[in-house]
Structure formats: structure tokens, C-alpha cells
PDB file of C-alpha atoms in Angstrom:
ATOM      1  CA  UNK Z   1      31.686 -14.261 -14.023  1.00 59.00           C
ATOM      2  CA  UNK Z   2      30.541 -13.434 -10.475  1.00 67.00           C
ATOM      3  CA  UNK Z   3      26.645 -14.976  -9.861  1.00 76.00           C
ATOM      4  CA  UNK Z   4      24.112 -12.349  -9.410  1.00 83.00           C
ATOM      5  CA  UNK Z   5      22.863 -13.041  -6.126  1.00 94.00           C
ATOM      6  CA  UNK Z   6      18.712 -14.265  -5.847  1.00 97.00           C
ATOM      7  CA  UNK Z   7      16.226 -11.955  -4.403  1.00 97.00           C
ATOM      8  CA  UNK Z   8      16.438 -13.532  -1.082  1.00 98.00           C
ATOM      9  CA  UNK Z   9      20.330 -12.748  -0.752  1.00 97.00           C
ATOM     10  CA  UNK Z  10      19.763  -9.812  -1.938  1.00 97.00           C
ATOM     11  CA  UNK Z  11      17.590  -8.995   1.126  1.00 98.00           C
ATOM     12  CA  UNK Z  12      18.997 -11.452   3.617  1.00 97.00           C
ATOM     13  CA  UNK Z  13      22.465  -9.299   2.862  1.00 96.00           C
ATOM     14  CA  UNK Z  14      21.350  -6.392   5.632  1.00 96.00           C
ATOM     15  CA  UNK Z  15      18.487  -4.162   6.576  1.00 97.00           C
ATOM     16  CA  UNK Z  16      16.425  -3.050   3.960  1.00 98.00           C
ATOM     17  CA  UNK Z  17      13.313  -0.973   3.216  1.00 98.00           C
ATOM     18  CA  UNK Z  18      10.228  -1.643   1.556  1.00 98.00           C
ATOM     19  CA  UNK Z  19       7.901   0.389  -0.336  1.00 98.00           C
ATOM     20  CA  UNK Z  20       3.824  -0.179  -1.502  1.00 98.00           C
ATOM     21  CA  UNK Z  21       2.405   1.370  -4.347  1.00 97.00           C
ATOM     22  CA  UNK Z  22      -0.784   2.986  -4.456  1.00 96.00           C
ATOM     23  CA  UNK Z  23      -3.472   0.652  -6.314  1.00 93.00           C
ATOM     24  CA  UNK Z  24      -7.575   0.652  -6.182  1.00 90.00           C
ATOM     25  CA  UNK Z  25      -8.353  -2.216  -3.353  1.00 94.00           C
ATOM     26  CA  UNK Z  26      -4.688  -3.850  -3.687  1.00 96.00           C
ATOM     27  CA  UNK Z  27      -4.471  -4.506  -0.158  1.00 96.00           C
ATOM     28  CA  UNK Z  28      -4.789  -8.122  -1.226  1.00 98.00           C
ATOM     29  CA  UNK Z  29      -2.250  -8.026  -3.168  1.00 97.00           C
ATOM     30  CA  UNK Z  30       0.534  -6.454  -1.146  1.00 98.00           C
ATOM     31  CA  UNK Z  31      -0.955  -8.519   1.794  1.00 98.00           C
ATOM     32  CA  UNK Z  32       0.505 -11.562  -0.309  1.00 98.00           C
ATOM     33  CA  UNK Z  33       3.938 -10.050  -0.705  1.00 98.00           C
ATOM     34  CA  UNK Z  34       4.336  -9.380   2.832  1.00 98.00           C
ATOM     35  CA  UNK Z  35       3.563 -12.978   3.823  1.00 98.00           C
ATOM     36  CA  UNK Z  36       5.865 -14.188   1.347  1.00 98.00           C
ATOM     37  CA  UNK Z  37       8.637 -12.164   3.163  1.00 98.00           C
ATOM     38  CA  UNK Z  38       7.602 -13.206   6.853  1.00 98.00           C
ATOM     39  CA  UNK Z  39       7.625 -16.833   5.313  1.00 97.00           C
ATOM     40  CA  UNK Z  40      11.137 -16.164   3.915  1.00 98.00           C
ATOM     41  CA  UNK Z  41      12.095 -14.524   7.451  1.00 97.00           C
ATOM     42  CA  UNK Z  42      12.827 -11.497   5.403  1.00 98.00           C
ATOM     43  CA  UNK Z  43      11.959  -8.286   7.583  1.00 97.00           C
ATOM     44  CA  UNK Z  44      11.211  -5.202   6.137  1.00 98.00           C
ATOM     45  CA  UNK Z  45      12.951  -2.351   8.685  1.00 97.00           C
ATOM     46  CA  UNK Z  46      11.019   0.717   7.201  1.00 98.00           C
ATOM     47  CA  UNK Z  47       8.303   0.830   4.859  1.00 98.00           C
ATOM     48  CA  UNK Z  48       6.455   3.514   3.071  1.00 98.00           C
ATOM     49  CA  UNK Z  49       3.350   3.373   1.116  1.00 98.00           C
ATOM     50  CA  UNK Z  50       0.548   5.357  -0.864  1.00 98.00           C
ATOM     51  CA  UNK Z  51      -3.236   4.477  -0.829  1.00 98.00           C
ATOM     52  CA  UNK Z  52      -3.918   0.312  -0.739  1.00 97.00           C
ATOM     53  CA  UNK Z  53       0.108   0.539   0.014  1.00 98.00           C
ATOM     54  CA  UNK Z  54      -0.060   2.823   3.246  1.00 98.00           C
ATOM     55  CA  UNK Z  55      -3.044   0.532   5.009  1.00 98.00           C
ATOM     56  CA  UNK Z  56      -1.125  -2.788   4.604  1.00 98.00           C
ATOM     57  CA  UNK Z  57       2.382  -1.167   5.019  1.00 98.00           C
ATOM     58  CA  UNK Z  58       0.886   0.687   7.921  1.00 98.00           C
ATOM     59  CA  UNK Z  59      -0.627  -2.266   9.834  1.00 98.00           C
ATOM     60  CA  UNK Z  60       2.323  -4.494   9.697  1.00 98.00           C
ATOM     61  CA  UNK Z  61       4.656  -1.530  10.732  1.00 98.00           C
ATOM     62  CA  UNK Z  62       1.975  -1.147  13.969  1.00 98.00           C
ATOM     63  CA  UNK Z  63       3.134  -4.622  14.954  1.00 98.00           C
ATOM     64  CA  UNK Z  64       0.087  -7.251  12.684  1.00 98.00           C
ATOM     65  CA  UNK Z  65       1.632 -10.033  10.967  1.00 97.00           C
ATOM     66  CA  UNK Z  66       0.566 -10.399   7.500  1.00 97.00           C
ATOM     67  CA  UNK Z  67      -1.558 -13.761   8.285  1.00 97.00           C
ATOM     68  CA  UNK Z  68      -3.731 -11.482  10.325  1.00 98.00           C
ATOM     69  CA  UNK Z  69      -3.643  -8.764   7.612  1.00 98.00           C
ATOM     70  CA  UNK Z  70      -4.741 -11.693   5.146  1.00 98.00           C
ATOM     71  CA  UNK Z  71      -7.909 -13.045   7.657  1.00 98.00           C
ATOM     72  CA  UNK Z  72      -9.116  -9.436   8.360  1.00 97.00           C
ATOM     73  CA  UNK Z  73      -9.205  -8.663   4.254  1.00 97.00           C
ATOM     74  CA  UNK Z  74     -10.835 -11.874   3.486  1.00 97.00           C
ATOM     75  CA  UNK Z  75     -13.483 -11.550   6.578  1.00 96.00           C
ATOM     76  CA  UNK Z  76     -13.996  -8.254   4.635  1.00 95.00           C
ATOM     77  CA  UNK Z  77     -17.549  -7.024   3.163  1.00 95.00           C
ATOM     78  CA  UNK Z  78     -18.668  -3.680   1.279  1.00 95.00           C
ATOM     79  CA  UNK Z  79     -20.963  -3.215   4.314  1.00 95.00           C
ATOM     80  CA  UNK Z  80     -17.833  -2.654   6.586  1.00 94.00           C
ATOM     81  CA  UNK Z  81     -17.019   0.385   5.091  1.00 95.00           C
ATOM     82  CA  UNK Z  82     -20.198   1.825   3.057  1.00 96.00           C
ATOM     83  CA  UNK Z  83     -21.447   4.343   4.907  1.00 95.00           C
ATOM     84  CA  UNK Z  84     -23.003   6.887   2.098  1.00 96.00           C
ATOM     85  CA  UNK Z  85     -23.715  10.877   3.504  1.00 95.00           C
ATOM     86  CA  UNK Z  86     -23.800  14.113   0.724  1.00 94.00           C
ATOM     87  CA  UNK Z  87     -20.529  16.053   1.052  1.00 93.00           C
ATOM     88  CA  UNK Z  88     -16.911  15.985  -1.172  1.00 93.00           C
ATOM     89  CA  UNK Z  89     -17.611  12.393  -2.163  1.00 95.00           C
ATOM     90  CA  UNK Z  90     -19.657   9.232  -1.903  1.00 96.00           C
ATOM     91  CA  UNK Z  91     -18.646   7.556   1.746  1.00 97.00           C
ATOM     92  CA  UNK Z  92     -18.041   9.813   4.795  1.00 97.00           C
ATOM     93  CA  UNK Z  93     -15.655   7.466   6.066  1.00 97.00           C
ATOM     94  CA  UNK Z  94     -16.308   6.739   9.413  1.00 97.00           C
ATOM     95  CA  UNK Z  95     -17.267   3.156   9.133  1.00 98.00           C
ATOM     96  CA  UNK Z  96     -14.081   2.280   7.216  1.00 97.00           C
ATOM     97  CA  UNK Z  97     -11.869   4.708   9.896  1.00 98.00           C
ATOM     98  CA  UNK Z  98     -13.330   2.246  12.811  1.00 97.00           C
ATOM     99  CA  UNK Z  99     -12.807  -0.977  10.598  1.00 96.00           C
ATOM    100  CA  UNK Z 100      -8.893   0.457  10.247  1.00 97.00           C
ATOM    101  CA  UNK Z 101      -8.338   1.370  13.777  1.00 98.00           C
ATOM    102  CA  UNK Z 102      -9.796  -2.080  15.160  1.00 97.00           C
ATOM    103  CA  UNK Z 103      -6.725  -3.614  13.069  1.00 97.00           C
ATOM    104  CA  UNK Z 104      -3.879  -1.690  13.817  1.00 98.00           C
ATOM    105  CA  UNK Z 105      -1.754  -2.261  16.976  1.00 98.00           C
ATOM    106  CA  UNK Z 106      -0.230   0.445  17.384  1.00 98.00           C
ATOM    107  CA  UNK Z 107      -2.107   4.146  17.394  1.00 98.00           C
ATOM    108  CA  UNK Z 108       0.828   6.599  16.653  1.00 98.00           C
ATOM    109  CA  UNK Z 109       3.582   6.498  14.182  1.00 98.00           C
ATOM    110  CA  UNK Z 110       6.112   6.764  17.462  1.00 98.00           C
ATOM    111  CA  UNK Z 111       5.055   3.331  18.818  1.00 98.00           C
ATOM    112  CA  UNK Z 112       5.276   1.614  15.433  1.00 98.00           C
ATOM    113  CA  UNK Z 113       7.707  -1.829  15.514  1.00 97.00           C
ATOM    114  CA  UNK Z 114       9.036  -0.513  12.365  1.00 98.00           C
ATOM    115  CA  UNK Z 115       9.804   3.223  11.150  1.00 98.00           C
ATOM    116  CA  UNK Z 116       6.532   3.854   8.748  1.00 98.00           C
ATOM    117  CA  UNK Z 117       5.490   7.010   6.076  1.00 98.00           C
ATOM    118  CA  UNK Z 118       2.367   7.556   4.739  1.00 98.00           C
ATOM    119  CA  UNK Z 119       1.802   9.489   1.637  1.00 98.00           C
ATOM    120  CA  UNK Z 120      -1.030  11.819   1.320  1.00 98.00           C
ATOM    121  CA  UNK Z 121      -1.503  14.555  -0.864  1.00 98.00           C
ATOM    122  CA  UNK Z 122      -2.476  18.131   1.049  1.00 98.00           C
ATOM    123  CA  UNK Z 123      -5.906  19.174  -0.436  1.00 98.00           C
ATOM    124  CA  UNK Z 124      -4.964  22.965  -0.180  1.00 97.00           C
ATOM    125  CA  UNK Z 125      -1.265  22.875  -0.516  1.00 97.00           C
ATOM    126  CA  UNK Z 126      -1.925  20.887  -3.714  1.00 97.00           C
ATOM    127  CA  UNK Z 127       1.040  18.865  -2.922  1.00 98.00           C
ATOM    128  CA  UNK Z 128       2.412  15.299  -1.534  1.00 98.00           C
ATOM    129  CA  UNK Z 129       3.281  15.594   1.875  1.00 98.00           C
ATOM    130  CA  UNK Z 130       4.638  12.109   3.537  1.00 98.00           C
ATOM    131  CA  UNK Z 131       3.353  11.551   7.546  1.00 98.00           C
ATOM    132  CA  UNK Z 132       5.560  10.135   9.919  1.00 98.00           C
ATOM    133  CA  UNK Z 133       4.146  11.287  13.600  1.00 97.00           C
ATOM    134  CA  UNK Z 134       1.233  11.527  15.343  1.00 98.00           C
ATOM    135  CA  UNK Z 135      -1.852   9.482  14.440  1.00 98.00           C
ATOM    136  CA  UNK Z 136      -1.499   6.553  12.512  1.00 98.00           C
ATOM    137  CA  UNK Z 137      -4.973   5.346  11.553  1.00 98.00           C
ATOM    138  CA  UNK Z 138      -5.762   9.395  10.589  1.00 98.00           C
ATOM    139  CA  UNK Z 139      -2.852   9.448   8.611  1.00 98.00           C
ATOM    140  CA  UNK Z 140      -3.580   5.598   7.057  1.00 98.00           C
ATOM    141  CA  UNK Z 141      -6.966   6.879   6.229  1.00 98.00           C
ATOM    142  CA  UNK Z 142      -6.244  10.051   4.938  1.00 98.00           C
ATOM    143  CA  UNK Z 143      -3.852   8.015   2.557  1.00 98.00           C
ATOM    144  CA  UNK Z 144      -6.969   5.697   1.481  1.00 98.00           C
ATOM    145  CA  UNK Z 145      -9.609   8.835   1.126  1.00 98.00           C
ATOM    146  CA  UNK Z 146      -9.858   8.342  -3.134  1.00 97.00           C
ATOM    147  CA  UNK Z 147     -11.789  11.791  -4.535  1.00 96.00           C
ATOM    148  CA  UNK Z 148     -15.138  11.080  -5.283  1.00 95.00           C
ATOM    149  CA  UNK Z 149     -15.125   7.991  -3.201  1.00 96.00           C
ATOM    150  CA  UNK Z 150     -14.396   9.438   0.053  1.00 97.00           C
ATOM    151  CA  UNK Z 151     -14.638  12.968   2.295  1.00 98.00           C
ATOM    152  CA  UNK Z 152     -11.429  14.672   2.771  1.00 98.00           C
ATOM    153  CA  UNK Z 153      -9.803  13.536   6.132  1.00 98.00           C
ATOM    154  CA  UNK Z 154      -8.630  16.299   8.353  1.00 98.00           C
ATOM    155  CA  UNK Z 155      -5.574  16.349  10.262  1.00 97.00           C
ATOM    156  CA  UNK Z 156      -4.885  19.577  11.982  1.00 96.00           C
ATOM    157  CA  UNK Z 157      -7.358  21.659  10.265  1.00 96.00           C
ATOM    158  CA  UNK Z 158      -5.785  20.358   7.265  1.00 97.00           C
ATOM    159  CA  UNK Z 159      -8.112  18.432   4.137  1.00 98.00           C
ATOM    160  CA  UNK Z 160      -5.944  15.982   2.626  1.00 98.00           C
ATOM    161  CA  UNK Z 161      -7.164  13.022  -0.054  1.00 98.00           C
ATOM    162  CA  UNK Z 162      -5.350   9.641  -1.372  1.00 98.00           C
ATOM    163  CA  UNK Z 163      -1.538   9.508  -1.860  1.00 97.00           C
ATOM    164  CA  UNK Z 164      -2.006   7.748  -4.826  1.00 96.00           C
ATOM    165  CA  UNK Z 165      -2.931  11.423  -6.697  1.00 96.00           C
ATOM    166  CA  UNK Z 166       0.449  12.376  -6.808  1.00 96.00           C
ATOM    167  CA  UNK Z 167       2.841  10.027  -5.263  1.00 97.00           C
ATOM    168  CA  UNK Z 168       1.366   6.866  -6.979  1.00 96.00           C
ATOM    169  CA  UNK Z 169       4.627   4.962  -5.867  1.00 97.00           C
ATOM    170  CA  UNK Z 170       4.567   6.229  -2.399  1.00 97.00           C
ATOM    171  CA  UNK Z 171       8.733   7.078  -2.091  1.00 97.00           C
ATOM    172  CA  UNK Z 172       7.702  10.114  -1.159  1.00 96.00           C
ATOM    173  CA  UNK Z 173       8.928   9.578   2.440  1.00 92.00           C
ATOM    174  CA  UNK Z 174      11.685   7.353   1.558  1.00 97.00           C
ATOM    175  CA  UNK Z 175      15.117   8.203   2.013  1.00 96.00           C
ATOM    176  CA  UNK Z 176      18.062   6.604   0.046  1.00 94.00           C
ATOM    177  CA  UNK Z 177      18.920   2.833   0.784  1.00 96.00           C
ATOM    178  CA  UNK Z 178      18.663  -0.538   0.086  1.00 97.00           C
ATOM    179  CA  UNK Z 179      14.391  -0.740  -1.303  1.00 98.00           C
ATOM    180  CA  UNK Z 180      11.865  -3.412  -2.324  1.00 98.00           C
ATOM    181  CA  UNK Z 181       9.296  -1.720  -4.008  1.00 98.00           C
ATOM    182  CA  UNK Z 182       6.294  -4.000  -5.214  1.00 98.00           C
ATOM    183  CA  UNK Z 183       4.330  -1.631  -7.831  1.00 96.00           C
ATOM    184  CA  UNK Z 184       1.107  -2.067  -8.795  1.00 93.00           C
ATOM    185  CA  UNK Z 185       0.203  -2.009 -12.603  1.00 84.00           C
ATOM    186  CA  UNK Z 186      -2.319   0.328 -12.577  1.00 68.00           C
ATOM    187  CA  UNK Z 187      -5.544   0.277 -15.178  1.00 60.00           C
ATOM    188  CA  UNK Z 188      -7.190   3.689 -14.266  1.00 58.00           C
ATOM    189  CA  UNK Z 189      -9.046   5.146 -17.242  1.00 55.00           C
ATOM    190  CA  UNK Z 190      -8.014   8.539 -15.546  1.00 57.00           C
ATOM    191  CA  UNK Z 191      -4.130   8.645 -16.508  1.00 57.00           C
ATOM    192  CA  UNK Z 192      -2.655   8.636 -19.884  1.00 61.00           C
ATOM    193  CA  UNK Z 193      -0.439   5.255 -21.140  1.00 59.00           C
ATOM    194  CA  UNK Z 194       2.689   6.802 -21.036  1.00 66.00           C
ATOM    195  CA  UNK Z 195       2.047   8.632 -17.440  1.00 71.00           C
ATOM    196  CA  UNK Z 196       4.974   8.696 -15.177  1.00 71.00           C
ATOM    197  CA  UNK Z 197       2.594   7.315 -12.555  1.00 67.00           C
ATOM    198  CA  UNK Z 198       2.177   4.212 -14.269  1.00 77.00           C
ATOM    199  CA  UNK Z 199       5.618   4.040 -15.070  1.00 88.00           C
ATOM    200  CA  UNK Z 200       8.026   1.434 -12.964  1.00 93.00           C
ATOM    201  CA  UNK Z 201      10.339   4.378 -11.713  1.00 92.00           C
ATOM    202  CA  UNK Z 202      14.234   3.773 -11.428  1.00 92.00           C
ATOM    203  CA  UNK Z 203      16.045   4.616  -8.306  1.00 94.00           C
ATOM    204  CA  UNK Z 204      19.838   3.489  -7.023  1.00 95.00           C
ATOM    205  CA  UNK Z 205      19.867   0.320  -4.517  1.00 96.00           C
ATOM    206  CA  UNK Z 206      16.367  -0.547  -5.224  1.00 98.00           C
ATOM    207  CA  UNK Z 207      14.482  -3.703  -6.869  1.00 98.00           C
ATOM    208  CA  UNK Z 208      11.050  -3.456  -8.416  1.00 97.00           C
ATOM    209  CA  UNK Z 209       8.463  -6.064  -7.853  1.00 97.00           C
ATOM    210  CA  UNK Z 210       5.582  -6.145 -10.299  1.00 96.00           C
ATOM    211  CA  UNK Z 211       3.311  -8.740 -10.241  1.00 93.00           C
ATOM    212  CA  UNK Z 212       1.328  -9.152 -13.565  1.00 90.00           C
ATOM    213  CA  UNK Z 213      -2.035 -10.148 -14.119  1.00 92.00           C
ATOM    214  CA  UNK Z 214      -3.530  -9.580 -11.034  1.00 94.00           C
ATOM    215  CA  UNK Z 215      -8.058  -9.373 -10.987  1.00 94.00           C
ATOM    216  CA  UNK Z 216      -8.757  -6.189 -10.525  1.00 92.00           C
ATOM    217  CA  UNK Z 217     -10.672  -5.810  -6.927  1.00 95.00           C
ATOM    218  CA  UNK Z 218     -13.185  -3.067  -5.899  1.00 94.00           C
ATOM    219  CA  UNK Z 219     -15.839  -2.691  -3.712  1.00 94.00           C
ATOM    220  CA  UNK Z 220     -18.445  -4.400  -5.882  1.00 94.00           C
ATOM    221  CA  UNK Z 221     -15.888  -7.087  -6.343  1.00 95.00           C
ATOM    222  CA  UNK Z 222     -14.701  -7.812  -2.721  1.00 96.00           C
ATOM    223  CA  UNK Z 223     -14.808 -11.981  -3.804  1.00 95.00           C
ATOM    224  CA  UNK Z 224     -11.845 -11.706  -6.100  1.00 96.00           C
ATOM    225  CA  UNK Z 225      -9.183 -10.130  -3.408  1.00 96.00           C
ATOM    226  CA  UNK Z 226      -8.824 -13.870  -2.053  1.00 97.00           C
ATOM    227  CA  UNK Z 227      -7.258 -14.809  -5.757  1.00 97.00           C
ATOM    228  CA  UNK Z 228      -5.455 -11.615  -5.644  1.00 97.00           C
ATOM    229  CA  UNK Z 229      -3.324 -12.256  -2.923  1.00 98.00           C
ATOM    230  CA  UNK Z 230      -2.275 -15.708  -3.388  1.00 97.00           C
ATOM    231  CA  UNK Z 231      -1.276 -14.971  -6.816  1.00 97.00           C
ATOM    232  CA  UNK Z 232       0.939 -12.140  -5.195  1.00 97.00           C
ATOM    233  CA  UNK Z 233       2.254 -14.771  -2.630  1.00 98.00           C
ATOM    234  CA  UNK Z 234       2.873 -17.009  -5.076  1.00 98.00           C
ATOM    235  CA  UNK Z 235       4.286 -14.741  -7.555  1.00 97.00           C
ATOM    236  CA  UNK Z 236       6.719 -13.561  -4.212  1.00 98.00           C
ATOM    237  CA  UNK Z 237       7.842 -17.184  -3.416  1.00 98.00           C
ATOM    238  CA  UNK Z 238       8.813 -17.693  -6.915  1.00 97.00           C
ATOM    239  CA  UNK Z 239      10.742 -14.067  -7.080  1.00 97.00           C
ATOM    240  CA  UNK Z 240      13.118 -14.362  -4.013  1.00 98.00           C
ATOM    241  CA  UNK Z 241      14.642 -17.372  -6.217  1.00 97.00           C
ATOM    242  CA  UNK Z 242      14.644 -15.224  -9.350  1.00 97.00           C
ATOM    243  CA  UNK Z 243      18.194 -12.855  -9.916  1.00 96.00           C
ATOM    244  CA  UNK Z 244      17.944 -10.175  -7.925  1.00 95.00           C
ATOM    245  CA  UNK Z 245      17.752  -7.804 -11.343  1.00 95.00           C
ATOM    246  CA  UNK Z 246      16.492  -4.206 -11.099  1.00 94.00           C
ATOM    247  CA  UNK Z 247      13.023  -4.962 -12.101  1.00 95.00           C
ATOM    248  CA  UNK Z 248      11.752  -8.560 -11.252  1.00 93.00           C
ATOM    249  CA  UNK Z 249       8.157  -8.938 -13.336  1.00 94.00           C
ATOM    250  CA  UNK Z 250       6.233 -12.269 -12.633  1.00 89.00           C
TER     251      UNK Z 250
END
């Protein structure tokens, strides 16, 4: 019987992609699988992401290591981003816009280190549309803006709101090829059990990373992203040892 390779063969075999799922504040969380990989030496070539996913996936493909990622979430308060004004939702967004832009290192898409796609979903097309060019931190925060939560962000006279809405897993922009995809469970009153959203979805050449268990972060609740993300690294170490199955839960 041939061995089925670990997770860290698996990846260390050629280039491969990685994908973050949309989750409320899991930043943390996919912060910790990213430093698990730069630990490893286990480069991601192109990433793609939805919501929490696009921010971290976004900053590491403008050239921030995910130590820095880690020490700019954990310096992190509610203050940074609350800035409350009446419109189509609670925060108008510019305070969190400026926090975002101070952390990336690159400002468009083109001068990423690594090819990058953002989910959003188009307010008036009603539909996912996946950004790859132009402005990154418009396109980052676009992917962020939750209803309710946050204005619409325009991007060339264009309203668009969180990725997560319809593209939860944020493949949208991802072509065929060798993926890590690191899902996050999701516990959002909103969706019914048996949603596709919340399913782990199945696709050729790619492994599934969920991480169970995980505290649930939010704004109000800023303190427990620190135990969020070194569950996740943990949780990571331990995986790239594991079989390199189709779905790796930890």
C-alpha cells in the first residue's frame, strides 16, 4: 500500500494556492494558519478570500508576514474602527479603511508579491463578483463591509457589501489547481443548518482545513482573538503532520 503523503508533502510537492473563508472577526484565526505555513516554509503562490478571509489573505499577498498580521490584530481595539454616522448601516467605515491601508504594503492588486482575489458581492448586480486589479485596500474593504454593520463601499460608482453574502468560501476567483482552503465553521443565526454556505464544499486537487472549536470573536469581544489564533496555529502545526486527506478537521 503506497503511504498517503502528510499535509506538508502534500504542499512542499509544488506551487499551490490557498483560499480563506469568510467568518465574523476570523482574522485571528486565519492569521494563525498563515504563520503556521511561513513556520513550515510553506508559501502560498495565490490566495483568494471572502470577508475576515480577503483582509488577512490580502495583507500577506501585499508583501506582510503573518507575525506582523498577528501584532497589528492583537494591538487591535473597537475604537480603531468604530466610527458610527446614519446611512445603510451602523459604521461609515472610514476609520477601519485607514486602519487597513496603514497595514498593507502594497496599494494595488498589480504590485502584490503574490497573485490575490477578493470576493465581494455587487450591491446592484445582486451577484459575487471576485477583484483582482486596481485598489487593494477598496477592494479588501469592500470585502469586509457586513450589511447592517457597515456602508456600502464604492468602487467605480459601484455599491458593493461583504463577500461572505454569497461566496462564503471565497473560490469565487479561484481557478482550478492544487488549493488549501481553511473554512471557517460558521454559527450565524441568519443561515439555515443544512445551508450550502456552511457546508465544507468539495472541489478536485483541494484539501479542506477546518479548525473546530474556535471562541467566537466580535467587536465587543476583541480579547478573545489572541486565543483564537493560537488555537488555529496550533491546530495548523499539528495538521501538516496529519494525512493529507480531503478534509483535515482538528
Amino acid at each position: 500500500m503506497i503511504p498517503v503523503p502528510t499535509l506538508r508533502d502534500w504542499l512542499g510537492e509544488g506551487p499551490f494556492s490557498l483560499t480563506l473563508s469568510s467568518g465574523f472577526f476570523a482574522f485571528f484565526a486565519h492569521a494563525g494558519l498563515l504563520q503556521g505555513l511561513e513556520e513550515a516554509g510553506l508559501m502560498p503562490s495565490r490566495l483568494s478570500g471572502s470577508s475576515a478571509g480577503a483582509l488577512v489573505g490580502g495583507a500577506w499577498a501585499s508583501g506582510v508576514n503573518a507575525v506582523t498580521i498577528r501584532d497589528a490584530l492583537f494591538r487591535l481595539h473597537r475604537d480603531d474602527f468604530w466610527d458610527p454616522r446614519p446611512g445603510l448601516g451602523l459604521l461609515r467605515g472610514n476609520l477601519f479603511r485607514a486602519h487597513l491601508e496603514s497595514l498593507l504594503a502594497a496599494r494595488t492588486f498589480e504590485t502584490c508579491r503574490a497573485t490575490f482575489t477578493a470576493s465581494v458581492f455587487d450591491v446592484l448586480g445582486r451577484r459575487t463578483r471576485a477583484l483582482d486589479h486596481g485598489d487593494l485596500a477598496a477592494a479588501i474593504h469592500a470585502s469586509c463591509a457586513v450589511p447592517l454593520m457597515f456602508h456600502p463601499v464604492w468602487i467605480d460608482r459601484r455599491p458593493y457589501y461583504d463577500g461572505g453574502i454569497l461566496d462564503r468560501h471565497g473560490l469565487a476567483g479561484m481557478p482550478k489547481g492544487r488549493l488549501l482552503y481553511h473554512h471557517i465553521a460558521s454559527r450565524s443565526p441568519w443561515r439555515q443548518a443544512q445551508s450550502a454556505a456552511l457546508q465544507i464544499p468539495k472541489r478536485e486537487h483541494m484539501i479542506a482545513l477546518s479548525i473546530e472549536g474556535l471562541p467566537r470573536v466580535g467587536p465587543f469581544h476583541l480579547e478573545r482573538g489572541a486565543t483564537a489564533f493560537r488555537q488555529s496555529l496550533d491546530a495548523t502545526r499539528r495538521a501538516l503532520d496529519r494525512p493529507a486527506t480531503a478534509v483535515l478537521r482538528l
